[in-house]
JSON list of N, CA and C in Angstrom, two decimals:
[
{"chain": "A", "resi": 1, "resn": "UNK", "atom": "N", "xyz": [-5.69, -21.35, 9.44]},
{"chain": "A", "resi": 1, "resn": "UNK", "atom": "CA", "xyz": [-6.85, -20.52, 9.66]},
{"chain": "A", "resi": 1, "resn": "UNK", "atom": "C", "xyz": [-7.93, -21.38, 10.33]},
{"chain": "A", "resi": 2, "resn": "UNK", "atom": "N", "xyz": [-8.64, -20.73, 11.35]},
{"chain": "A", "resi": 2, "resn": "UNK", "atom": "CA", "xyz": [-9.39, -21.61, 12.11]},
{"chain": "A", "resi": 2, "resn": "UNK", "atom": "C", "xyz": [-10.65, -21.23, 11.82]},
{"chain": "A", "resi": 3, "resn": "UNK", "atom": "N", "xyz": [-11.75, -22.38, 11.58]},
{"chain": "A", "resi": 3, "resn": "UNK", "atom": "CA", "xyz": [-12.91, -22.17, 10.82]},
{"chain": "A", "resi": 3, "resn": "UNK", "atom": "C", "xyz": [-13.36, -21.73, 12.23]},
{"chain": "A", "resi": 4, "resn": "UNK", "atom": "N", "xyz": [-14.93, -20.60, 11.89]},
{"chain": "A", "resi": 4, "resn": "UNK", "atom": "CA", "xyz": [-16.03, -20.37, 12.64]},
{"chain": "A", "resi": 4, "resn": "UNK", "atom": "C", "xyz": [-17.18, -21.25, 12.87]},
{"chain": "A", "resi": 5, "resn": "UNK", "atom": "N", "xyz": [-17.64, -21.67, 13.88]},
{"chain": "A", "resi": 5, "resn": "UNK", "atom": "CA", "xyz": [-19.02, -22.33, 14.22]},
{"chain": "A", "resi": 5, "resn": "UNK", "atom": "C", "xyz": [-19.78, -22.56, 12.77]},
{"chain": "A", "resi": 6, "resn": "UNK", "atom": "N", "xyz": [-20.43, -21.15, 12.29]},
{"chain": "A", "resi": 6, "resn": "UNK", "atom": "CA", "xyz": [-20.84, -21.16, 11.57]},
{"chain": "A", "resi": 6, "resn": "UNK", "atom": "C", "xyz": [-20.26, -22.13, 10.23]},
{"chain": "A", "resi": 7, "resn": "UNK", "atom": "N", "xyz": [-18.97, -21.81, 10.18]},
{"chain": "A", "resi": 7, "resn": "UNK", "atom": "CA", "xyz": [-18.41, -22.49, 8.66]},
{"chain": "A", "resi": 7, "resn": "UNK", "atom": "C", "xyz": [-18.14, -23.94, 9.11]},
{"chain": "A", "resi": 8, "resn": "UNK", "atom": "N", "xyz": [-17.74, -24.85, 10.37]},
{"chain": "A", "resi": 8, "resn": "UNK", "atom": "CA", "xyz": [-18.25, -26.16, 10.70]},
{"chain": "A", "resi": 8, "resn": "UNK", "atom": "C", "xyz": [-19.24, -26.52, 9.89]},
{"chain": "A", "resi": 9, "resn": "UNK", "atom": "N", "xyz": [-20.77, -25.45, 10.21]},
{"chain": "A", "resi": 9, "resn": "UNK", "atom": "CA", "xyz": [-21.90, -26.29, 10.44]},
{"chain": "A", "resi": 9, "resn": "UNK", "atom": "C", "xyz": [-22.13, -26.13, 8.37]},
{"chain": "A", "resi": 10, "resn": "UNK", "atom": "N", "xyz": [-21.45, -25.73, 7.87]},
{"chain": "A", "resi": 10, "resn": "UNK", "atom": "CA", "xyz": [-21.59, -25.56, 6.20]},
{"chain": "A", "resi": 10, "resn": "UNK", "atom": "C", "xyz": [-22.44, -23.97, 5.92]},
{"chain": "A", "resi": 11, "resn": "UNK", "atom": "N", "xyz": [-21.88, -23.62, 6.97]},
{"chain": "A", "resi": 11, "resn": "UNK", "atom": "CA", "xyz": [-23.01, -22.03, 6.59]},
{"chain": "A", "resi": 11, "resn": "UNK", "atom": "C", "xyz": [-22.16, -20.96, 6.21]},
{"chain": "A", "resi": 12, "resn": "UNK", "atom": "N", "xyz": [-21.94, -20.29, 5.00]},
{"chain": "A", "resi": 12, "resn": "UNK", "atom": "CA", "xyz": [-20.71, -18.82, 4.99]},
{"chain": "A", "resi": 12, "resn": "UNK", "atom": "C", "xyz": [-21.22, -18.15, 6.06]},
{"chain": "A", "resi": 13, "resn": "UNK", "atom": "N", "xyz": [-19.92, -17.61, 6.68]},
{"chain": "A", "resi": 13, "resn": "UNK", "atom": "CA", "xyz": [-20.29, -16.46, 7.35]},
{"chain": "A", "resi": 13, "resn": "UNK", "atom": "C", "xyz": [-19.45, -15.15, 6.82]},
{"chain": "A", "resi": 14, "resn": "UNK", "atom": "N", "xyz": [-20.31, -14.50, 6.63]},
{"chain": "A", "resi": 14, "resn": "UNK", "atom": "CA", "xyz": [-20.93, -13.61, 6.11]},
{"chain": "A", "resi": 14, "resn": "UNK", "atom": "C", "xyz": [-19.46, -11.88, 7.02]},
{"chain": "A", "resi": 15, "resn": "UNK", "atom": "N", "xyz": [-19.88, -12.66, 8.28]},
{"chain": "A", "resi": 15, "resn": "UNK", "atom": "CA", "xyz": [-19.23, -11.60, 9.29]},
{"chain": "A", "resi": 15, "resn": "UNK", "atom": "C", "xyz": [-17.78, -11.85, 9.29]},
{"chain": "A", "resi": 16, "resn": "UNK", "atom": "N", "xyz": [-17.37, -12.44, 8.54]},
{"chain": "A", "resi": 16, "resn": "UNK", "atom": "CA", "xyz": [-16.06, -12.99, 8.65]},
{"chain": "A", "resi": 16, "resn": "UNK", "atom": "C", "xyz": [-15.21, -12.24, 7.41]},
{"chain": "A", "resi": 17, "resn": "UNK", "atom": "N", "xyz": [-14.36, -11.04, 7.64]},
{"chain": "A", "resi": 17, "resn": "UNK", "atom": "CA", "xyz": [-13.93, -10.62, 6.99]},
{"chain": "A", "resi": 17, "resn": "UNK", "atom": "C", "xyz": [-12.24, -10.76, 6.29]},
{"chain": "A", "resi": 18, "resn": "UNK", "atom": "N", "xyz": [-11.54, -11.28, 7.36]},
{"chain": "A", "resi": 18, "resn": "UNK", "atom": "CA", "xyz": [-10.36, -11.99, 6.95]},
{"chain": "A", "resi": 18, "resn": "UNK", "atom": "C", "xyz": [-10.27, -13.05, 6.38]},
{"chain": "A", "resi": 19, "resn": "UNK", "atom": "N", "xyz": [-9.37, -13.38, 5.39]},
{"chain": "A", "resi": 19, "resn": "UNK", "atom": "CA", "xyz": [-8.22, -14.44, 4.98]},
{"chain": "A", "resi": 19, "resn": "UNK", "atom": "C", "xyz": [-7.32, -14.19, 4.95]},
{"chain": "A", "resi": 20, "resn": "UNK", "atom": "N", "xyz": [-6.74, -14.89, 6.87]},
{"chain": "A", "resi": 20, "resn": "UNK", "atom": "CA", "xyz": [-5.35, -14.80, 6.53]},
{"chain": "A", "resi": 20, "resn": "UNK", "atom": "C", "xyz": [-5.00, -13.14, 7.01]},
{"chain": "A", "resi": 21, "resn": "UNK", "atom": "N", "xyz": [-4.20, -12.96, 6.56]},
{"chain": "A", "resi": 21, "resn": "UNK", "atom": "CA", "xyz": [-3.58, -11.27, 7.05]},
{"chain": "A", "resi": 21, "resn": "UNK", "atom": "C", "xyz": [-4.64, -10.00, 6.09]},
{"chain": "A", "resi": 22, "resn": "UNK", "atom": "N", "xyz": [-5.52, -10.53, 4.98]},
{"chain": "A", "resi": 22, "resn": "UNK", "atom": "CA", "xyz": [-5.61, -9.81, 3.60]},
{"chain": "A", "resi": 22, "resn": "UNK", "atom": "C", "xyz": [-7.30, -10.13, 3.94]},
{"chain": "A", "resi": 23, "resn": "UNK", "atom": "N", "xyz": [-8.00, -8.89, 3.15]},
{"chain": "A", "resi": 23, "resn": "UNK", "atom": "CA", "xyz": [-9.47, -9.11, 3.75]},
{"chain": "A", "resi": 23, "resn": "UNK", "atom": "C", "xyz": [-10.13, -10.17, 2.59]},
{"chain": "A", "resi": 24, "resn": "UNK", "atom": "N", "xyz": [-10.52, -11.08, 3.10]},
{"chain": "A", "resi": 24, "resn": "UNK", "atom": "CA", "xyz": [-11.41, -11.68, 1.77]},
{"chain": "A", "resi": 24, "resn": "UNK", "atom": "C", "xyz": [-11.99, -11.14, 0.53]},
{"chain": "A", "resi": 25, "resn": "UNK", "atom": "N", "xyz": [-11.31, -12.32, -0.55]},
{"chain": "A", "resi": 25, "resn": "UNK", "atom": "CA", "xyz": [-12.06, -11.80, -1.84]},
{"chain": "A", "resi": 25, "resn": "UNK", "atom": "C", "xyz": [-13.71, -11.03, -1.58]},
{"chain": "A", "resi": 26, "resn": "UNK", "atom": "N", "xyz": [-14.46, -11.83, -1.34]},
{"chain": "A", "resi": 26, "resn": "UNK", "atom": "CA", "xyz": [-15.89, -11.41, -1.16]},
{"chain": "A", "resi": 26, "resn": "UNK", "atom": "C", "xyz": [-15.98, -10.55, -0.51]},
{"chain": "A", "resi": 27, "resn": "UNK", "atom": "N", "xyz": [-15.63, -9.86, 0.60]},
{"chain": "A", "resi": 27, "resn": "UNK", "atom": "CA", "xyz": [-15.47, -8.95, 1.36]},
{"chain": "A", "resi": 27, "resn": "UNK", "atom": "C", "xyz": [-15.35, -7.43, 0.15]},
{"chain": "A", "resi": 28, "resn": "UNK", "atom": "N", "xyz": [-14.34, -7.79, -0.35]},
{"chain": "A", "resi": 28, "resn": "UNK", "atom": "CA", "xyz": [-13.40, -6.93, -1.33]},
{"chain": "A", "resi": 28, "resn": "UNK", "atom": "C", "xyz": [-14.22, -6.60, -1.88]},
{"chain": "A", "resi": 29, "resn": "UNK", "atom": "N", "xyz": [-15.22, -7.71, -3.17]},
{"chain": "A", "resi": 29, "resn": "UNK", "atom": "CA", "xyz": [-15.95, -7.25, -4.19]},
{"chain": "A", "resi": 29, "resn": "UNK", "atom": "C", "xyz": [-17.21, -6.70, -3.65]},
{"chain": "A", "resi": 30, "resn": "UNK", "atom": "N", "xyz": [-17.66, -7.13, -2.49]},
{"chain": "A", "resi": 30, "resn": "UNK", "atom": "CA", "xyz": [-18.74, -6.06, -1.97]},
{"chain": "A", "resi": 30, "resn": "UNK", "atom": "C", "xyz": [-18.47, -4.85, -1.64]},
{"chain": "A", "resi": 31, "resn": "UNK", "atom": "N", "xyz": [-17.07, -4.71, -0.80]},
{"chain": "A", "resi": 31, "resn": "UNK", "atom": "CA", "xyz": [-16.74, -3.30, -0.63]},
{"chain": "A", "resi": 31, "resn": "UNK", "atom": "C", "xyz": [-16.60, -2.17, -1.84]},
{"chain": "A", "resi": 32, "resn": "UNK", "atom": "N", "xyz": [-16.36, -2.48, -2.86]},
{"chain": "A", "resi": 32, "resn": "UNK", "atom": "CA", "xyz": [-16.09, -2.06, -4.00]},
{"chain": "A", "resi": 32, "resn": "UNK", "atom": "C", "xyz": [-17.74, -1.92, -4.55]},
{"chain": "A", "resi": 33, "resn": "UNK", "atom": "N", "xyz": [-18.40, -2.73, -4.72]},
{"chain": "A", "resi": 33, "resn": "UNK", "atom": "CA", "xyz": [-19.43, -2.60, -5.34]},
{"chain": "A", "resi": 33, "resn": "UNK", "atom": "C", "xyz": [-20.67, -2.27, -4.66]},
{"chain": "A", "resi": 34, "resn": "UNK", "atom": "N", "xyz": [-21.18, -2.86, -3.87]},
{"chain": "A", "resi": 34, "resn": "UNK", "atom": "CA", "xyz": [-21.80, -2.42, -2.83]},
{"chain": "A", "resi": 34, "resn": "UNK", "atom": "C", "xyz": [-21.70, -2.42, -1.36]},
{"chain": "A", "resi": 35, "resn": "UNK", "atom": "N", "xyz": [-21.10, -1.42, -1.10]},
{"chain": "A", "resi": 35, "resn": "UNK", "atom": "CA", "xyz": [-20.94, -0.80, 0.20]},
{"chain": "A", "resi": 35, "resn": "UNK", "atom": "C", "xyz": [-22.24, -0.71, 1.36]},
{"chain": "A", "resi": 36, "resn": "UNK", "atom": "N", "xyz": [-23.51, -0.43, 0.42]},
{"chain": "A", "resi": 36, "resn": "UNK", "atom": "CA", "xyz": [-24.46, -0.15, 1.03]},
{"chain": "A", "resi": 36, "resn": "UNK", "atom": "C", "xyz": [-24.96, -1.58, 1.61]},
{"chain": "A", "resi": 37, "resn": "UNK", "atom": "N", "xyz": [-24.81, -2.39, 1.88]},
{"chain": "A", "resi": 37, "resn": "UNK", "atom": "CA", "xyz": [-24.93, -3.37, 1.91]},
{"chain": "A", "resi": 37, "resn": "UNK", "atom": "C", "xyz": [-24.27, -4.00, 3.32]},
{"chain": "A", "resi": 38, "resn": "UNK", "atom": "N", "xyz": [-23.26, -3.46, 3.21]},
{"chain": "A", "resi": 38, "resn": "UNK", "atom": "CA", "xyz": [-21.95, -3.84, 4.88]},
{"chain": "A", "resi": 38, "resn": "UNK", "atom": "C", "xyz": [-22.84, -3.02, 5.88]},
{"chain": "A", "resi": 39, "resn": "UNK", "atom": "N", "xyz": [-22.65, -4.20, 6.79]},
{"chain": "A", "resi": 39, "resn": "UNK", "atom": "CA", "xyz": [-22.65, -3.48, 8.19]},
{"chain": "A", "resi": 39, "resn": "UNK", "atom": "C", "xyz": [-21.90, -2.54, 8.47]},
{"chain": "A", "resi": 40, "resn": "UNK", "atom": "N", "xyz": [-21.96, -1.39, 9.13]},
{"chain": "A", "resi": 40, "resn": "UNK", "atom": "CA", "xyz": [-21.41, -0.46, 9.81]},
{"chain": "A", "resi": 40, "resn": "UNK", "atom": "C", "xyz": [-19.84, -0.87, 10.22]},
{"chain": "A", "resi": 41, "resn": "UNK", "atom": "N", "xyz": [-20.21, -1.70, 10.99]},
{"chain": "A", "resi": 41, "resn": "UNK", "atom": "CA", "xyz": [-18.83, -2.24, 12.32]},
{"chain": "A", "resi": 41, "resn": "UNK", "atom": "C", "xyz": [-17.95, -2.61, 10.95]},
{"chain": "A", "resi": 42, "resn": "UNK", "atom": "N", "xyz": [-18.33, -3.91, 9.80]},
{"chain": "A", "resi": 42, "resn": "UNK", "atom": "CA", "xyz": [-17.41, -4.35, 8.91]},
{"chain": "A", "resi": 42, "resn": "UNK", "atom": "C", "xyz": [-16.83, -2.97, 7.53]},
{"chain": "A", "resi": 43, "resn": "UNK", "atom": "N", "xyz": [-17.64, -2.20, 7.54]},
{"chain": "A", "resi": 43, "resn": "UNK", "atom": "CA", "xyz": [-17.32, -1.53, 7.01]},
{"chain": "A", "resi": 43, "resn": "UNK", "atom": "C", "xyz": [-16.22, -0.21, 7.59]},
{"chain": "A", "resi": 44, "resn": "UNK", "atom": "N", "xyz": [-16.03, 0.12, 8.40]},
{"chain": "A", "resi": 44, "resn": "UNK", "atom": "CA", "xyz": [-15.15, 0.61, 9.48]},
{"chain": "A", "resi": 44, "resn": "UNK", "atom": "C", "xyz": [-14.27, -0.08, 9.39]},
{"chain": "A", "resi": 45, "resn": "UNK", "atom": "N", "xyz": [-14.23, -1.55, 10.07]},
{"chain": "A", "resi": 45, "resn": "UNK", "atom": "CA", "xyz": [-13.42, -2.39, 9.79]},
{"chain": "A", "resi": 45, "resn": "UNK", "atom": "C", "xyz": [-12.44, -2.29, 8.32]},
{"chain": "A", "resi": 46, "resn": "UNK", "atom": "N", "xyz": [-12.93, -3.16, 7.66]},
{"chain": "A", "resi": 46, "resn": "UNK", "atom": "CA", "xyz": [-12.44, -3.09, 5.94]},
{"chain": "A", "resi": 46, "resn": "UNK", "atom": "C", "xyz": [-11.74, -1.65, 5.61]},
{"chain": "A", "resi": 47, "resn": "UNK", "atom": "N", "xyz": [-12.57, -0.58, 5.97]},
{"chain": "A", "resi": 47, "resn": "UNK", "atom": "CA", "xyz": [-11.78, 0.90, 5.43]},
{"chain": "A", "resi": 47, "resn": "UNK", "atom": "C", "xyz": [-10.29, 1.42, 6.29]},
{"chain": "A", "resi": 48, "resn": "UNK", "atom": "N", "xyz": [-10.40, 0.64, 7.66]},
{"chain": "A", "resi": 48, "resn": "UNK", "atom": "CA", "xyz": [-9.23, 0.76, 8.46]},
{"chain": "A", "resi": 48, "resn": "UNK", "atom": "C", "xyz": [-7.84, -0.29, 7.82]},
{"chain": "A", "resi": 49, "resn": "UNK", "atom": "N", "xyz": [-8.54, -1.15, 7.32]},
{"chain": "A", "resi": 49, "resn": "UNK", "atom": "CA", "xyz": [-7.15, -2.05, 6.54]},
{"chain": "A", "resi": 49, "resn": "UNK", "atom": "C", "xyz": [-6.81, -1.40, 5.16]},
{"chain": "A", "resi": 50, "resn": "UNK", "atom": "N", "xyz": [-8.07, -1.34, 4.23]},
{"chain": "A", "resi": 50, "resn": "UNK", "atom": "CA", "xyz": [-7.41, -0.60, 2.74]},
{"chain": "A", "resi": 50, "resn": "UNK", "atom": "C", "xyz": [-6.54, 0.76, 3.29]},
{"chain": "A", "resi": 51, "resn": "UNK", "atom": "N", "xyz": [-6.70, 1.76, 3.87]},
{"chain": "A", "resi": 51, "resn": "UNK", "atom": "CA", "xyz": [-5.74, 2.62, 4.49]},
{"chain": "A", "resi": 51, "resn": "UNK", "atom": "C", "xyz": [-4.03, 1.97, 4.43]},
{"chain": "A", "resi": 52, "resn": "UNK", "atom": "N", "xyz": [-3.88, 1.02, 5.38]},
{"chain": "A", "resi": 52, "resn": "UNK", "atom": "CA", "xyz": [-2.85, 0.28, 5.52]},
{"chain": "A", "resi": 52, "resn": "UNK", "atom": "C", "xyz": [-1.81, -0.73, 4.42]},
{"chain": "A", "resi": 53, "resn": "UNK", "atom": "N", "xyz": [-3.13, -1.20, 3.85]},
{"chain": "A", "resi": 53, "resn": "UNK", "atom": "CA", "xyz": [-3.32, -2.60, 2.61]},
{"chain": "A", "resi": 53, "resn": "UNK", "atom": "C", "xyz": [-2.82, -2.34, 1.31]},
{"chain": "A", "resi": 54, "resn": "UNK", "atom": "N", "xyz": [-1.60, -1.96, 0.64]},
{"chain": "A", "resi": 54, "resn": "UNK", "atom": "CA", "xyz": [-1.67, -1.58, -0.61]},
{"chain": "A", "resi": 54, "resn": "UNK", "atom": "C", "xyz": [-1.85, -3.12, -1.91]},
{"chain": "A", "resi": 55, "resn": "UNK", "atom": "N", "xyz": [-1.99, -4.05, -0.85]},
{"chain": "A", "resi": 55, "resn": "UNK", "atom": "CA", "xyz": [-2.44, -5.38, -1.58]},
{"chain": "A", "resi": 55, "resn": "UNK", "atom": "C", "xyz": [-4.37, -5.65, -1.93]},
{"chain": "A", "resi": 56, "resn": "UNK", "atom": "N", "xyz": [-4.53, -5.32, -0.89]},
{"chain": "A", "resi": 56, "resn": "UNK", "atom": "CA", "xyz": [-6.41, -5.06, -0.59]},
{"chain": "A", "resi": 56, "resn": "UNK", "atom": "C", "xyz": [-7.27, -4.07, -2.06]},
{"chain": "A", "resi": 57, "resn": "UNK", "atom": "N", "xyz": [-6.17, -2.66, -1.15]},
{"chain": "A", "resi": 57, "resn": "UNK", "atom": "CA", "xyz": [-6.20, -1.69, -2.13]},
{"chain": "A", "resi": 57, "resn": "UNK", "atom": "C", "xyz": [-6.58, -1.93, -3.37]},
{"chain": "A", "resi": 58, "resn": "UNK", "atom": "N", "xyz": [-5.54, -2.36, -3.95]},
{"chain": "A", "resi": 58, "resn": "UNK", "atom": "CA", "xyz": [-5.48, -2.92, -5.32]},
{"chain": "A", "resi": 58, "resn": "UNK", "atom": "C", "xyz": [-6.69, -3.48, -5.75]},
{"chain": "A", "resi": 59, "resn": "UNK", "atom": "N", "xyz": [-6.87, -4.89, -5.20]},
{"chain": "A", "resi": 59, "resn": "UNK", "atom": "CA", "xyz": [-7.94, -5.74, -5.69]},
{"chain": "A", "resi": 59, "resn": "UNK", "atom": "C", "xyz": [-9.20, -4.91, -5.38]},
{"chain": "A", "resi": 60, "resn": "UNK", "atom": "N", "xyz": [-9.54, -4.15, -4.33]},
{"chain": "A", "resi": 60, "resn": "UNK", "atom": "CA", "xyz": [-10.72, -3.58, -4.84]},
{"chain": "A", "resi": 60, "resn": "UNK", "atom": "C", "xyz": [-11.16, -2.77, -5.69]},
{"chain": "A", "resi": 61, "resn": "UNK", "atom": "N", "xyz": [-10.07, -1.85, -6.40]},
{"chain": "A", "resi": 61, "resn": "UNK", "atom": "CA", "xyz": [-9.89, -0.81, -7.44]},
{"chain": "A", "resi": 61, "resn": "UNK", "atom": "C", "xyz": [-9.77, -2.06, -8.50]},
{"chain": "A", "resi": 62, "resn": "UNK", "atom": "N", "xyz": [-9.59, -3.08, -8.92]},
{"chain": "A", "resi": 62, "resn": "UNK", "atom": "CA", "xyz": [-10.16, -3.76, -9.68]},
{"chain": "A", "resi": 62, "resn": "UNK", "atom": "C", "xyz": [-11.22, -4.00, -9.91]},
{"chain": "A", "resi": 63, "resn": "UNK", "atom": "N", "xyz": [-12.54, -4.27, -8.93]},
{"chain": "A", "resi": 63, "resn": "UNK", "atom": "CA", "xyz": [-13.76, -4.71, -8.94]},
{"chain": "A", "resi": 63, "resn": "UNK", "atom": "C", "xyz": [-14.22, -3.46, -9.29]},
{"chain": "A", "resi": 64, "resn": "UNK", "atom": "N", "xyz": [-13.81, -2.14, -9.38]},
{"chain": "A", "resi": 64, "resn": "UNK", "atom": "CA", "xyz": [-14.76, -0.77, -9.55]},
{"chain": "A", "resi": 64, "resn": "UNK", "atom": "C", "xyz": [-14.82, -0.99, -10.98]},
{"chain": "A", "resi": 65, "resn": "UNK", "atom": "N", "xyz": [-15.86, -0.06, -11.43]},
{"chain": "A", "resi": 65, "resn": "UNK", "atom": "CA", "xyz": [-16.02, -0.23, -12.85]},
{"chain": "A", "resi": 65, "resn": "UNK", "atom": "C", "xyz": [-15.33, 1.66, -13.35]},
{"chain": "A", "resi": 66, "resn": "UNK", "atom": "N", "xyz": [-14.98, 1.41, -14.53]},
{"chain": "A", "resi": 66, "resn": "UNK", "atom": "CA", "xyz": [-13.98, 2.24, -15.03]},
{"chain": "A", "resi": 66, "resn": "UNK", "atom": "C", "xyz": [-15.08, 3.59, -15.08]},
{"chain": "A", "resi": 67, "resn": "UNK", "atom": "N", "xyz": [-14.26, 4.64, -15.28]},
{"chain": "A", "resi": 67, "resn": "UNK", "atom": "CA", "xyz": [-14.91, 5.95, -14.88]},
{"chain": "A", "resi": 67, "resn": "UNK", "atom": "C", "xyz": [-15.05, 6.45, -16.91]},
{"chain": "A", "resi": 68, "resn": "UNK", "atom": "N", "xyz": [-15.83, 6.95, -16.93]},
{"chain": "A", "resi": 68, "resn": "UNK", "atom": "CA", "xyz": [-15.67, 6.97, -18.28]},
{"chain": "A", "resi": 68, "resn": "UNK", "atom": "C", "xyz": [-14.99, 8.95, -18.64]}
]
């Protein structure tokens, strides 16, 4: 995996939604928890892989909190 400019210089980036074939943990637990929060483009993004992702899938239906 090839780091971004940004992650050289010691900075997360933020816009960087992959690891690897599978969308990043952090990615995940924001999508799950706060959505409102993603950019547009990454959020499009991210909802076009969970569609596909029954690995993604998963881990973000973990981070939801249980329905009572």
């Amino acid at each position: 995996m090839q780091l971004s400019t940004k992650e050289k210089a010691g900075v997360a980036d933020v816009s960087r939604i992959y690891d690897g074939l599978h969308l990043s943990k952090e990615f995940v637990r924001n999508a799950a928890l706060h959505p409102e929060n993603l950019e547009q483009e990454f959020k499009d993004e991210g909802e076009r892989h969970f569609k596909i992702c029954e690995t993604c899938r998963g881990k973000k239906d973990q981070f939801l909190p249980l329905e009572e």
